[in-house]
XYZ file of C-alpha atoms in Angstrom:
675
model
C -8.829 15.094 -6.631
C -5.957 17.525 -7.162
C -5.611 20.551 -4.909
C -6.053 24.187 -5.850
C -2.734 25.605 -7.062
C -1.094 28.017 -4.620
C 2.383 28.070 -6.172
C 4.185 26.885 -9.290
C 5.414 23.319 -9.671
C 8.827 22.199 -10.933
C 7.172 21.331 -14.278
C 5.744 24.874 -14.471
C 9.196 26.285 -13.738
C 10.762 24.218 -16.530
C 8.171 25.574 -18.974
C 8.599 29.178 -17.797
C 12.399 29.024 -17.991
C 12.119 27.893 -21.619
C 9.897 30.906 -22.364
C 12.026 33.363 -20.429
C 15.085 32.289 -22.400
C 13.537 34.271 -25.253
C 14.147 37.466 -23.269
C 17.927 37.128 -23.398
C 19.494 40.283 -24.742
C 17.000 42.632 -23.092
C 18.177 45.028 -20.399
C 16.700 45.543 -16.953
C 15.088 48.947 -17.304
C 13.799 49.023 -13.732
C 12.518 46.893 -10.887
C 9.537 47.641 -8.663
C 7.864 46.198 -5.595
C 4.091 46.202 -5.176
C 2.395 44.389 -2.277
C 4.703 41.386 -2.218
C 5.189 41.266 -5.990
C 8.546 42.104 -7.570
C 8.072 43.477 -11.086
C 11.038 43.530 -13.470
C 10.816 45.743 -16.549
C 13.056 44.658 -19.410
C 13.628 46.679 -22.563
C 15.436 46.201 -25.836
C 15.414 47.455 -29.393
C 11.745 47.817 -30.217
C 10.547 45.377 -27.577
C 10.033 45.147 -23.865
C 8.789 42.664 -21.288
C 7.769 42.399 -17.663
C 8.570 39.569 -15.276
C 6.497 38.989 -12.150
C 8.253 37.445 -9.150
C 6.406 36.466 -5.980
C 8.807 34.514 -3.735
C 7.256 31.276 -2.588
C 4.590 31.445 -5.285
C 5.519 32.234 -8.878
C 7.852 33.742 -11.468
C 6.825 34.275 -15.096
C 6.496 36.781 -17.919
C 3.493 39.008 -17.294
C 1.343 41.238 -19.459
C -0.346 42.770 -16.421
C 0.689 45.937 -14.686
C -0.151 47.161 -11.200
C -0.695 50.809 -10.399
C 0.261 52.480 -7.174
C 3.978 51.784 -7.015
C 5.151 53.346 -3.766
C 8.478 53.785 -2.022
C 10.548 50.669 -2.797
C 11.935 48.594 0.101
C 15.721 48.314 0.667
C 15.884 45.039 -1.280
C 14.595 46.702 -4.449
C 16.851 49.731 -3.988
C 19.810 47.381 -3.585
C 18.969 45.371 -6.698
C 18.630 48.587 -8.700
C 22.063 49.648 -7.508
C 23.721 46.522 -8.897
C 21.838 45.476 -12.026
C 19.649 48.335 -13.250
C 20.575 48.665 -16.907
C 22.255 45.238 -16.961
C 21.591 42.806 -19.785
C 19.856 39.469 -19.269
C 22.258 36.813 -20.558
C 20.772 33.562 -19.274
C 17.789 31.989 -17.500
C 18.130 28.623 -15.737
C 16.245 26.189 -13.548
C 18.394 24.911 -10.706
C 18.269 21.134 -11.067
C 14.595 20.246 -11.231
C 13.693 22.396 -8.260
C 11.322 25.345 -8.091
C 14.152 27.845 -8.398
C 14.656 30.246 -11.310
C 18.045 31.864 -11.831
C 18.332 34.968 -14.042
C 21.901 35.892 -14.971
C 22.616 39.574 -15.698
C 25.740 41.184 -17.105
C 26.610 44.698 -15.902
C 29.783 46.129 -17.432
C 31.413 42.708 -17.592
C 30.363 41.622 -14.101
C 27.875 38.780 -13.724
C 25.046 38.811 -11.179
C 22.414 36.195 -10.423
C 18.877 37.142 -9.462
C 17.411 33.998 -7.914
C 13.686 33.493 -7.332
C 12.607 30.569 -5.166
C 8.960 29.609 -5.640
C 8.981 26.815 -3.093
C 7.499 27.203 0.432
C 9.279 29.941 2.432
C 11.156 30.853 -0.732
C 13.119 34.074 -1.106
C 14.377 36.426 -3.810
C 18.166 36.780 -3.745
C 20.782 38.739 -5.687
C 24.280 37.251 -5.675
C 27.558 38.065 -7.354
C 29.314 35.702 -9.738
C 30.853 33.755 -6.833
C 27.489 33.233 -5.142
C 27.874 35.764 -2.322
C 24.513 37.226 -1.314
C 24.393 40.961 -2.058
C 20.686 41.577 -1.487
C 17.697 39.483 -0.409
C 14.088 40.217 0.377
C 14.184 38.522 3.788
C 17.050 37.260 5.944
C 16.533 33.768 7.359
C 18.403 31.215 9.433
C 17.224 27.647 8.845
C 18.543 24.280 9.921
C 19.914 23.501 6.458
C 21.067 26.966 5.306
C 21.655 30.580 6.296
C 20.330 33.392 4.114
C 21.793 36.797 4.883
C 23.904 39.412 3.149
C 27.537 38.441 2.868
C 26.830 34.714 3.217
C 27.201 32.297 0.339
C 23.900 31.401 -1.264
C 22.892 27.776 -0.864
C 19.664 26.408 -2.342
C 17.441 24.192 -0.210
C 18.076 20.442 -0.467
C 16.640 19.165 -3.752
C 13.838 16.652 -3.541
C 12.666 16.215 -7.139
C 14.197 13.757 -9.593
C 14.673 15.278 -13.027
C 12.350 13.454 -15.451
C 15.259 12.799 -17.811
C 17.104 11.111 -14.914
C 14.058 9.116 -13.860
C 14.617 5.357 -13.921
C 12.551 2.252 -13.251
C 14.398 1.789 -9.944
C 12.895 5.051 -8.663
C 9.382 3.813 -9.416
C 10.177 0.397 -7.926
C 11.247 2.126 -4.705
C 7.898 3.916 -4.541
C 6.062 0.622 -5.068
C 8.083 -1.024 -2.327
C 7.121 1.777 0.098
C 3.464 0.829 -0.368
C 0.361 2.971 0.037
C -1.934 4.660 -2.474
C -0.552 5.039 -5.993
C -0.819 8.843 -6.231
C 0.555 9.565 -2.751
C 3.423 7.074 -3.032
C 4.648 8.326 -6.415
C 4.351 11.997 -5.468
C 6.224 11.463 -2.192
C 8.994 9.262 -3.619
C 9.647 11.209 -6.827
C 8.964 14.720 -5.494
C 6.463 15.415 -8.287
C 3.280 17.507 -7.928
C -0.049 15.763 -7.527
C -1.417 17.145 -10.799
C 1.445 15.541 -12.766
C 1.232 12.207 -10.958
C -2.553 12.046 -11.326
C -2.331 12.880 -15.039
C 0.197 10.066 -15.503
C -1.996 7.607 -13.580
C -5.062 8.630 -15.590
C -3.188 7.976 -18.825
C -2.176 4.567 -17.445
C -5.740 3.766 -16.370
C -4.885 3.599 -12.662
C -7.029 5.274 -10.008
C -5.126 7.596 -7.621
C -6.529 5.731 -4.617
C -5.535 2.299 -5.928
C -2.686 0.479 -4.235
C 0.687 1.367 -5.694
C 1.056 -2.395 -6.241
C -1.105 -1.866 -9.341
C 2.013 -0.393 -10.959
C 4.234 -3.399 -10.306
C 5.525 -4.692 -13.609
C 4.647 -1.368 -15.305
C 7.613 0.640 -14.015
C 8.827 1.349 -17.545
C 5.400 2.667 -18.584
C 5.336 4.989 -15.577
C 8.778 6.377 -16.441
C 7.886 6.936 -20.088
C 4.531 8.560 -19.241
C 6.139 11.005 -16.800
C 8.886 11.833 -19.314
C 6.225 12.397 -21.962
C 4.438 14.857 -19.677
C 7.760 16.642 -19.078
C 8.460 16.885 -22.821
C 4.958 18.275 -23.379
C 5.683 20.869 -20.685
C 8.526 22.247 -22.794
C 6.279 22.770 -25.812
C 4.483 26.106 -26.359
C 1.055 26.389 -24.786
C -0.591 25.711 -21.443
C -3.992 24.965 -19.966
C -6.219 26.432 -17.274
C -8.349 23.902 -15.410
C -11.706 24.783 -13.885
C -13.968 22.705 -11.682
C -17.309 21.645 -13.209
C -18.790 24.608 -11.275
C -16.418 27.014 -13.057
C -13.974 27.703 -10.198
C -10.305 28.062 -11.310
C -8.304 25.125 -9.965
C -4.845 25.020 -11.508
C -2.586 25.700 -14.491
C -0.576 22.984 -16.245
C 1.985 23.188 -19.081
C 0.836 19.862 -20.603
C -2.458 18.740 -22.112
C -4.482 17.446 -19.130
C -6.588 14.991 -21.100
C -6.457 12.372 -18.337
C -7.484 14.813 -15.596
C -10.271 16.280 -17.714
C -11.735 12.874 -18.507
C -11.459 11.563 -14.947
C -12.817 14.589 -13.064
C -14.870 16.404 -15.694
C -12.718 19.532 -15.484
C -13.351 22.361 -17.908
C -10.230 23.297 -19.873
C -9.123 26.582 -21.465
C -5.987 26.608 -23.607
C -3.531 29.497 -23.743
C -0.634 30.363 -26.048
C 1.971 30.109 -23.293
C 2.503 28.985 -19.713
C 3.172 32.607 -18.713
C -0.146 33.740 -20.165
C -1.967 30.974 -18.277
C -0.151 31.696 -14.993
C -0.769 35.391 -15.530
C -4.499 34.904 -15.817
C -4.714 32.402 -12.971
C -2.643 34.242 -10.382
C -3.924 37.702 -11.300
C -7.455 36.477 -10.634
C -6.136 35.172 -7.312
C -4.522 38.565 -6.673
C -7.767 40.360 -7.463
C -9.643 38.121 -5.053
C -7.008 38.710 -2.372
C -7.087 42.493 -2.898
C -10.879 42.439 -2.752
C -10.881 40.337 0.416
C -8.350 42.670 2.053
C -10.419 45.718 1.137
C -13.497 44.157 2.711
C -11.575 42.865 5.745
C -10.495 46.410 6.616
C -14.090 47.398 7.386
C -15.378 44.025 8.568
C -14.981 44.914 12.284
C -17.064 48.064 11.839
C -19.629 46.062 9.902
C -19.901 43.474 12.689
C -20.305 46.249 15.286
C -23.083 47.876 13.282
C -24.843 44.564 12.732
C -24.765 43.857 16.483
C -26.086 47.361 17.183
C -28.818 46.868 14.592
C -29.830 43.548 16.131
C -30.070 45.116 19.603
C -32.084 48.051 18.281
C -34.504 45.749 16.471
C -34.984 43.536 19.548
C -35.614 46.603 21.716
C -38.125 47.871 19.169
C -39.942 44.541 19.165
C -40.121 44.580 22.997
C -41.520 48.114 23.016
C -44.120 47.267 20.394
C -45.222 44.259 22.464
C -45.523 46.450 25.579
C -47.500 49.063 23.661
C -49.860 46.443 22.324
C -50.390 45.043 25.836
C -50.984 48.474 27.442
C -53.417 49.629 24.772
C -55.293 46.341 24.980
C -55.610 46.598 28.790
C -56.664 50.247 28.654
C -59.338 49.455 26.102
C -60.587 46.449 28.091
C -60.730 48.470 31.298
C -62.548 51.336 29.627
C -65.122 48.992 28.110
C -65.693 47.080 31.398
C -65.487 49.918 33.887
C -68.513 48.657 35.915
C -66.940 45.222 36.491
C -63.699 46.910 37.567
C -65.454 49.185 40.071
C -67.456 46.245 41.425
C -64.325 44.119 41.905
C -62.362 46.966 43.561
C -65.133 47.936 45.992
C -65.576 44.302 47.039
C -61.831 43.782 47.417
C -61.449 46.868 49.609
C -64.304 45.749 51.924
C -63.013 42.196 52.146
C -59.428 43.296 52.852
C -60.645 45.572 55.635
C -63.006 43.045 57.206
C -61.287 39.710 56.662
C -57.886 40.200 54.970
C -56.319 39.713 51.528
C -56.670 35.954 51.591
C -60.486 36.185 51.520
C -60.736 38.358 48.416
C -60.381 35.589 45.811
C -63.555 33.532 45.815
C -65.640 36.193 47.497
C -65.275 39.093 45.050
C -66.558 38.908 41.453
C -63.987 38.716 38.607
C -60.968 38.603 41.012
C -58.650 35.654 40.193
C -55.492 36.610 42.111
C -54.086 39.072 44.649
C -50.567 40.448 45.224
C -50.649 42.024 48.704
C -47.051 43.216 48.625
C -47.859 45.353 45.574
C -51.416 46.254 46.539
C -52.678 44.617 43.352
C -55.714 42.533 42.523
C -55.934 40.637 39.214
C -59.352 40.610 37.593
C -60.520 38.514 34.634
C -62.201 40.720 32.033
C -63.346 39.127 28.758
C -60.938 36.288 29.392
C -57.918 38.606 29.865
C -56.163 39.149 33.236
C -55.928 42.841 34.181
C -54.027 44.204 37.188
C -55.834 46.840 39.291
C -54.317 48.928 42.074
C -56.592 48.491 45.098
C -55.780 52.074 46.149
C -56.585 53.627 42.784
C -59.581 54.455 40.684
C -60.327 52.499 37.424
C -60.865 55.718 35.483
C -57.493 57.049 36.628
C -55.935 53.695 35.721
C -57.242 53.962 32.162
C -55.723 57.441 31.885
C -52.438 56.165 33.329
C -52.352 53.214 30.931
C -52.873 55.490 27.928
C -50.219 57.862 29.267
C -47.707 55.013 29.568
C -48.720 53.845 26.077
C -47.982 57.333 24.742
C -44.537 57.311 26.345
C -43.789 53.917 24.838
C -45.042 55.122 21.452
C -42.502 57.962 21.629
C -39.787 55.453 22.493
C -40.866 53.328 19.532
C -40.537 56.316 17.191
C -37.061 57.006 18.547
C -36.248 53.297 18.214
C -37.407 53.246 14.605
C -35.248 56.260 13.830
C -32.309 54.542 15.527
C -32.871 51.384 13.466
C -33.143 53.449 10.273
C -29.927 55.315 11.111
C -28.017 52.085 11.764
C -29.446 50.547 8.573
C -28.337 53.623 6.635
C -24.852 53.501 8.167
C -24.682 49.795 7.376
C -25.782 50.418 3.777
C -23.150 53.150 3.466
C -20.551 50.769 4.860
C -21.609 48.009 2.457
C -21.366 50.505 -0.385
C -17.944 51.586 0.863
C -16.830 47.952 0.964
C -18.117 47.388 -2.559
C -16.328 50.530 -3.766
C -13.077 49.438 -2.135
C -13.451 45.976 -3.629
C -14.037 47.474 -7.084
C -10.993 49.689 -6.684
C -8.918 46.713 -5.534
C -9.967 44.730 -8.602
C -9.414 47.726 -10.866
C -5.809 48.129 -9.711
C -4.766 44.998 -11.623
C -5.189 44.926 -15.373
C -3.718 43.337 -18.452
C -1.330 45.416 -20.537
C -1.167 44.402 -24.180
C 2.024 44.423 -26.217
C 0.853 47.334 -28.399
C 0.397 49.658 -25.389
C 4.064 50.596 -25.528
C 3.143 52.598 -28.656
C 0.458 55.141 -29.467
C -2.548 52.990 -30.328
C -6.237 52.912 -31.124
C -8.686 50.359 -32.469
C -10.970 51.479 -35.287
C -14.719 50.950 -35.547
C -14.140 47.771 -37.564
C -11.715 46.403 -34.976
C -8.483 47.210 -36.825
C -5.443 47.962 -34.694
C -3.407 51.081 -35.466
C -0.082 51.672 -33.704
C 2.310 54.604 -33.939
C 5.780 55.377 -32.639
C 6.239 57.696 -29.662
C 9.655 58.808 -30.950
C 12.077 58.202 -33.818
C 13.305 54.955 -32.282
C 9.782 53.598 -31.971
C 8.923 54.787 -35.487
C 11.817 52.646 -36.659
C 10.571 49.701 -34.596
C 6.942 49.999 -35.711
C 7.836 49.956 -39.395
C 10.587 47.347 -39.149
C 8.651 44.881 -36.994
C 5.038 45.335 -38.049
C 4.763 46.853 -41.521
C 4.318 44.442 -44.422
C 2.680 44.523 -47.847
C -0.740 43.691 -46.361
C -0.690 46.545 -43.864
C -1.068 50.281 -44.271
C 1.482 52.986 -43.477
C 0.143 56.408 -42.397
C 1.880 59.709 -41.733
C 0.670 63.259 -41.109
C 1.683 65.687 -43.829
C 4.197 67.427 -41.562
C 7.755 66.790 -40.433
C 7.633 65.232 -36.972
C 4.763 62.770 -36.698
C 4.311 59.149 -35.624
C 4.760 56.465 -38.252
C 1.460 54.598 -37.974
C 0.824 51.017 -39.076
C -2.774 49.881 -39.618
C -3.257 46.105 -39.420
C -5.517 45.958 -42.498
C -4.337 42.447 -43.456
C -4.704 43.026 -47.196
C -8.175 44.609 -47.225
C -8.639 48.326 -47.812
C -10.476 49.647 -44.738
C -13.652 51.741 -44.989
C -13.198 55.509 -45.165
C -14.414 55.834 -41.575
C -11.666 53.531 -40.272
C -8.981 55.318 -42.283
C -10.062 58.667 -40.836
C -10.067 57.229 -37.304
C -6.561 55.794 -37.701
C -5.361 59.020 -39.320
C -6.114 60.888 -36.101
C -3.377 58.863 -34.376
C -0.584 60.335 -36.502
C -2.264 63.753 -36.730
C -2.879 64.297 -33.002
C 0.587 63.212 -31.882
C 2.378 65.193 -34.586
C 3.950 68.629 -34.364
C 0.694 69.989 -35.780
C -0.774 69.727 -32.266
C 2.137 71.625 -30.760
C 1.739 74.270 -33.459
C -1.914 74.743 -32.462
C -3.316 73.803 -35.861
C -6.997 72.966 -36.234
C -6.596 70.190 -38.809
C -4.027 68.534 -41.050
C -3.891 66.188 -44.033
C -2.696 62.609 -43.559
C -1.469 60.312 -46.327
C -1.482 56.535 -46.445
C 0.153 53.879 -48.609
C 0.498 50.112 -48.541
C 3.529 48.669 -46.794
C 5.098 47.598 -50.089
C 5.522 51.298 -50.963
C 7.691 52.040 -47.895
C 11.432 51.460 -47.768
C 14.336 52.146 -45.432
C 16.733 52.246 -48.368
C 17.549 55.822 -49.454
C 18.307 56.796 -53.049
C 21.982 56.408 -54.036
C 24.169 58.972 -52.321
C 21.514 59.997 -49.803
C 21.069 59.251 -46.093
C 17.923 58.516 -44.098
C 17.852 59.628 -40.480
C 16.635 57.307 -37.750
C 12.854 57.032 -37.926
C 12.710 58.327 -41.511
C 11.505 56.322 -44.532
C 11.197 56.525 -48.292
C 7.671 56.358 -49.706
C 7.280 55.414 -53.375
C 4.278 55.556 -55.676
C 0.873 57.164 -55.294
C -0.120 58.564 -51.912
C -3.719 58.420 -50.770
C -4.898 61.303 -48.600
C -7.301 61.700 -45.718
C -7.997 65.425 -45.917
C -8.569 67.859 -43.054
C -8.202 65.493 -40.115
C -9.502 67.585 -37.219
C -7.148 67.852 -34.241
C -9.845 66.983 -31.754
C -8.880 63.982 -29.617
C -11.119 62.194 -27.128
C -9.513 60.491 -24.144
C -11.748 58.046 -22.321
C -11.739 55.297 -19.726
C -13.429 52.013 -20.554
C -13.877 48.924 -18.392
C -12.433 45.533 -19.240
C -13.200 42.833 -16.650
C -13.752 45.650 -14.121
C -10.266 47.064 -14.803
C -9.869 50.512 -16.422
C -8.376 50.967 -19.882
C -7.401 54.415 -21.171
C -8.368 54.814 -24.827
C -8.074 57.634 -27.362
C -9.637 58.391 -30.718
C -12.333 60.487 -32.360
C -15.032 61.589 -29.872
C -17.835 59.405 -31.270
C -15.629 56.294 -31.222
C -14.416 56.871 -27.666
C -17.921 57.743 -26.465
C -19.216 54.311 -27.567
C -16.430 52.481 -25.699
C -15.956 54.437 -22.489
C -17.775 55.049 -19.220
C -16.465 58.625 -19.134
C -14.385 60.700 -21.543
C -12.972 64.135 -22.279
C -12.406 65.933 -25.566
C -9.089 67.758 -26.041
C -7.847 70.285 -28.571
C -4.478 72.059 -28.818
C -4.125 74.558 -25.984
C -1.829 76.033 -23.344
C -2.146 73.734 -20.303
C 0.916 71.715 -19.339
C 0.331 67.985 -20.103
C 1.314 66.790 -16.608
C -0.920 69.285 -14.814
C -3.717 68.628 -17.277
C -3.441 64.862 -16.673
C -3.844 65.348 -12.917
C -6.820 67.650 -13.409
C -8.322 65.387 -16.050
C -8.173 62.396 -13.694
C -10.219 64.339 -11.123
C -12.692 65.576 -13.734
C -13.248 62.091 -15.127
C -13.663 60.566 -11.656
C -16.180 63.237 -10.635
C -18.148 62.744 -13.843
C -18.312 58.949 -13.553
C -21.220 57.161 -11.926
C -20.601 56.435 -8.257
C -20.190 52.682 -8.673
C -17.685 53.181 -11.517
C -15.679 55.897 -9.779
C -13.202 53.479 -8.099
C -12.139 52.165 -11.510
C -11.481 55.693 -12.783
C -9.581 56.592 -9.607
C -7.398 53.499 -10.086
C -5.945 55.051 -13.257
C -2.707 56.877 -12.536
C -2.243 60.379 -13.875
C 0.976 59.104 -15.520
C -1.107 56.742 -17.648
C -3.332 59.629 -18.688
C -0.308 61.844 -19.268
C 1.207 59.493 -21.833
C -2.001 59.670 -23.910
C -2.161 63.492 -23.900
C -0.569 64.780 -27.156
C 0.967 67.914 -25.643
C -0.221 71.257 -24.321
C -3.990 71.035 -24.572
C -7.348 72.484 -23.640
C -10.273 70.458 -22.314
C -13.360 71.194 -24.418
C -15.772 69.123 -22.325
C -16.068 66.046 -20.115
C -19.025 63.679 -20.381
C -20.211 60.182 -19.566
C -19.735 57.611 -22.284
C -22.185 55.012 -23.530
C -19.957 51.939 -22.980
C -21.969 49.979 -25.556
C -18.762 48.443 -26.949
C -15.724 47.002 -25.146
C -12.771 49.404 -24.941
C -10.563 47.103 -27.037
C -12.745 45.218 -29.573
C -9.706 43.959 -31.435
C -9.800 41.444 -34.239
C -7.415 38.544 -33.609
C -3.889 39.203 -34.859
C -2.704 35.725 -35.653
C 0.829 35.168 -34.389
C 1.255 38.803 -33.414
C 0.691 38.437 -29.671
C 2.763 35.272 -29.592
C 5.867 36.939 -30.976
C 5.640 39.864 -28.618
C 6.670 39.614 -24.968
């Protein structure tokens, strides 16, 4: 059985490097550090990408973002100093090791950002000659020294490149003996999941003797090379145990593993997408565990206190039961008690304590040192003080019972208080866990633009500025899609992914709000505005002869269709997607159906940044308690970028959340081309 994946394999790295090569030409916009994860933001003309780097674990393109970026460590500040704004010119895998090298060009100077995903791996920035300029952690090891100013040296390679693999390598593994899977993995330096897939395809059990491969060396070589070639093809697979637990990610079709172990398989478009999903789920679990661990000591203390309080309460209740029983017995058999006491007193005086038992009725034992006789009343032993009166004893027993009853009441209150504190702590832990999970969420490619999804699931995207208007039309508009624009100079160019079908009037009006709300009409304080739409075939970037079109401007030919009087009334809401918050905008009724809480905005006087901060508080306060952590995980910057401009909050309310926040129809090929 293969082990749960904790870090990428050399085959994963080969697949990721092939994908990352598609990012060449983009520039490093910025680099961040969040809880052990280095996040690179790359931007280019009309496109952007993010790369996640966790030394010792993974490096891949990511569509997730993490909120809460704090003060960057010196390593990040140093990397920014050298390559912020630099262009990515190459991506390589060093040999067949788990090392990714990203080459950046900054004003003619070359720099290498190296990410090691092997055990105790580091992230290193070197110059063109290999001198270390920055690294996340300085280390001195027996085979290399990693510190600033030293020359970077990779760890000794242990994996044979599949294209260099020969029958002699397999023969050496056979000669070493042992189990087939262990021997091949150790000799070739290949991960267990690759070796086991190869053995499954060859019909050999992993626990069989490696001798089973003798005479089949050529088949082993060809099978491993085939798996390597598959790893360089688009696509990847997530493997789950039969119980549904995520186990690993592989860049090849794991048909052998699935058949042998009964694994469940989920395919993905790319290795980065699969790694993204797998490791982000791991990150969520780790964040959740950390959130709970922070209060675990307090929880254990309260549980111990609760256990003590409950035991004490049980003891008191037993004592109360015993006292009340004895008092009742004594009261009901007062004559027998008097008879026994009078006899015991006479016998003690005349003959001594030792003559009481056997000579006095009902007396079964004596305790001279305590002045006690034990009488048997209705089969129950009852202690009587030889110096006291039975009536007084009954009163005393009831008095002691009353005192214990008071203690029991106090004990019950103490137990209730501890139980309440424990419940509050459990709730606090759950809230922290929800917030930890909410911090990590997937960011889709269209979120770089203004966007909304209509009632019928049609995506509408609009440019945030002239450059993005240019990008939206150039990259996404075609004859099967719709172009929209508010009837005012200075509005987003909006593309509706209609895919050749004219949308219902409701969807057109919903999409029209995107260009209307983010146009200059909002800034002007207008109440409504007309929006026109045409098919993509009616839009051109070519101006009439002798004329010039500014950046972000277009020529529209033919009949224009109008959506009249689009009200400038924009709802901004927060929906939940796999427990992570998603900020959505649109008409109030649409947003209400898809959000847990929302606000309605109209043009006003409040500064967008200040409004975003206030809006975050208002939304969090309005949300249900268990959903509040998700709302609080949204940064005010994310809210700010969805606010059209100076605004006024009309009202804040809870949403219905009867639909997902992004019920998007599949855009075939669209996600795959965007990184």
